[in-house]
Every structure is written in structure tokens, then in C-alpha cells.
Amino acid sequence: QLQLVESGGGLVQPAGSLRLSCAASGFTLHDYYIAWFRQAPGKEREGVACISRRGGATKYADAVKARFTISRDNAKNTVYLQINSLKPEDTAVYYCAAGPLLTLASARYDYWGQGTQVTVSS
């Protein structure tokens, strides 16, 4: 069935780095725009990055520009989120999603993964 599965989260020190992965099964990933979202306890879900079907266009939230990089490998049916210079405020559950447009608006995405926890702490 159509699934997205995130991995790569964990406990990281401030200023450290992580690479999150989003693996698709049951459909061909290159048919979709992919976005990463995050949600911290007590806060709204926010879009952080998205990428076009072939990877030629990207969009980032202002809060993560210069620190986050989204990329995709359609041959592996996988999208990545490289996170550098991690800050405590990056702590959240990170979700990937697939949809029809290059947008950070969550309502436009059709398929969602289960999330992976990122915790930034000393």
C-alpha cells in the first residue's frame, strides 16, 4: 500500500547534524512533490522544506534557511533532509509528506509518514 516511512532521528547535541530519510513504498516517488514538516509539543505543525518532482526547485521556511537542505534520489525512492547547526528549538517530530504542489501548506499534501523524533539537547 502507499506508505512513507521516516528514519534518522535521534538525540543530538546543539550545533550537531542529522540526516533524515523518507522512503516511499507502494508508489513512485518521482510523481510527487515532497515536503518535510515538524511539530513540537504544544505547537502547530509547520512546514520546513519541500522539493519538486525532479529536484530542480526547493522552498524553505525562513527559520531553517542556510541550515536545512532537502534533496531526493528518485532511483532509491527516497527524500532526505540534511539538518546542520541544530538548535534546541529544532526539537520536534519530523514528518515527510507527498502532494501535488511545491508548497509548505500542510493541507495540500495527500500522504504522510509516521514521523521521526529529533531531540536537540546537551
Coordinates of C-alpha atoms in Angstrom, one line a residue:
Q1 CA 0.0 0.0 0.0
L2 CA 1.1 3.7 -0.3
Q3 CA 3.4 4.4 2.5
L4 CA 6.1 6.9 3.6
V5 CA 8.5 6.0 6.4
E6 CA 10.8 8.5 8.1
S7 CA 14.0 7.5 9.8
G8 CA 17.3 9.1 11.1
G9 CA 16.0 11.0 14.1
G10 CA 17.6 10.8 17.5
L11 CA 19.2 12.7 20.4
V12 CA 21.8 15.3 19.1
Q13 CA 23.9 18.0 20.8
P14 CA 23.4 21.6 19.9
A15 CA 25.4 22.5 16.8
G16 CA 25.4 18.9 15.7
S17 CA 23.9 17.5 12.4
L18 CA 21.4 14.8 11.3
R19 CA 20.3 13.4 8.0
L20 CA 16.6 12.3 8.0
S21 CA 15.3 9.9 5.3
C22 CA 11.9 9.5 3.9
A23 CA 11.4 6.2 2.0
A24 CA 8.3 5.6 -0.2
S25 CA 6.7 2.3 -1.0
G26 CA 3.6 1.4 -3.0
F27 CA 4.1 4.3 -5.4
T28 CA 6.7 6.0 -7.5
L29 CA 8.2 8.9 -5.6
H30 CA 9.1 11.0 -8.6
D31 CA 5.4 11.5 -9.3
Y32 CA 5.1 13.7 -6.2
Y33 CA 6.4 16.9 -4.6
I34 CA 7.7 16.0 -1.2
A35 CA 7.8 18.2 1.9
W36 CA 9.2 17.9 5.5
F37 CA 7.1 19.2 8.4
R38 CA 7.7 19.3 12.1
Q39 CA 5.6 19.6 15.2
A40 CA 6.8 20.3 18.7
P41 CA 4.6 19.6 21.8
G42 CA 2.0 22.3 22.2
K43 CA 2.9 24.0 18.9
E44 CA 1.3 23.9 15.4
R45 CA 2.7 21.8 12.7
E46 CA 5.0 23.8 10.4
G47 CA 6.4 23.2 7.0
V48 CA 10.2 23.4 6.9
A49 CA 11.2 22.4 3.4
C50 CA 9.8 21.0 0.1
I51 CA 11.2 19.8 -3.2
S52 CA 9.8 19.4 -6.8
R53 CA 9.4 16.1 -8.6
R54 CA 12.8 16.2 -10.2
G55 CA 14.6 18.2 -7.5
G56 CA 15.1 21.3 -9.6
A57 CA 13.1 23.6 -7.2
T58 CA 13.1 23.8 -3.4
K59 CA 11.4 26.0 -0.8
Y60 CA 12.4 26.6 2.8
A61 CA 10.9 28.2 5.9
D62 CA 12.8 31.3 6.9
A63 CA 13.6 29.8 10.3
V64 CA 15.6 26.9 8.7
K65 CA 17.2 28.6 5.7
A66 CA 21.0 28.1 5.5
R67 CA 20.8 25.1 7.9
F68 CA 18.4 22.6 6.3
T69 CA 18.9 21.1 2.9
I70 CA 16.3 18.9 1.2
S71 CA 17.3 16.5 -1.6
R72 CA 15.9 13.5 -3.4
D73 CA 17.1 10.3 -5.0
N74 CA 14.2 9.1 -7.2
A75 CA 16.1 5.9 -8.2
K76 CA 16.0 5.0 -4.5
N77 CA 12.5 6.3 -3.9
T78 CA 13.9 8.4 -1.1
V79 CA 13.9 12.0 0.0
Y80 CA 16.4 13.4 2.5
L81 CA 16.6 16.3 4.9
Q82 CA 20.1 17.3 6.0
I83 CA 20.0 19.4 9.2
N84 CA 23.1 21.3 10.3
S85 CA 23.8 23.5 13.2
L86 CA 21.0 22.1 15.2
K87 CA 19.4 24.3 17.9
P88 CA 17.2 23.3 20.8
E89 CA 14.2 24.9 19.1
D90 CA 14.6 22.3 16.3
T91 CA 13.3 19.6 18.7
A92 CA 10.2 18.1 17.2
V93 CA 8.7 15.2 15.5
Y94 CA 9.6 15.4 11.8
Y95 CA 7.2 14.2 9.1
C96 CA 7.5 13.8 5.4
A97 CA 4.5 14.2 3.1
A98 CA 3.7 13.8 -0.6
G99 CA 1.5 16.0 -2.7
P100 CA 0.8 17.8 -6.0
L101 CA 2.5 21.2 -5.5
L102 CA 5.6 22.9 -4.2
T103 CA 4.2 24.3 -1.0
L104 CA 4.8 24.4 2.7
A105 CA 1.0 24.3 3.4
S106 CA 0.1 21.0 5.0
A107 CA -3.4 20.9 3.7
R108 CA -2.2 20.3 0.2
Y109 CA -0.4 17.1 1.0
D110 CA -2.1 13.7 0.5
Y111 CA 0.2 11.1 2.1
W112 CA 2.1 11.3 5.4
G113 CA 4.7 9.3 7.2
Q114 CA 4.5 8.3 10.9
G115 CA 7.3 10.8 11.9
T116 CA 10.7 10.5 13.5
Q117 CA 11.7 12.3 16.7
V118 CA 14.6 14.8 16.7
T119 CA 15.7 15.9 20.1
V120 CA 18.4 18.6 20.5
S121 CA 19.9 18.8 24.0
S122 CA 23.1 19.0 25.9

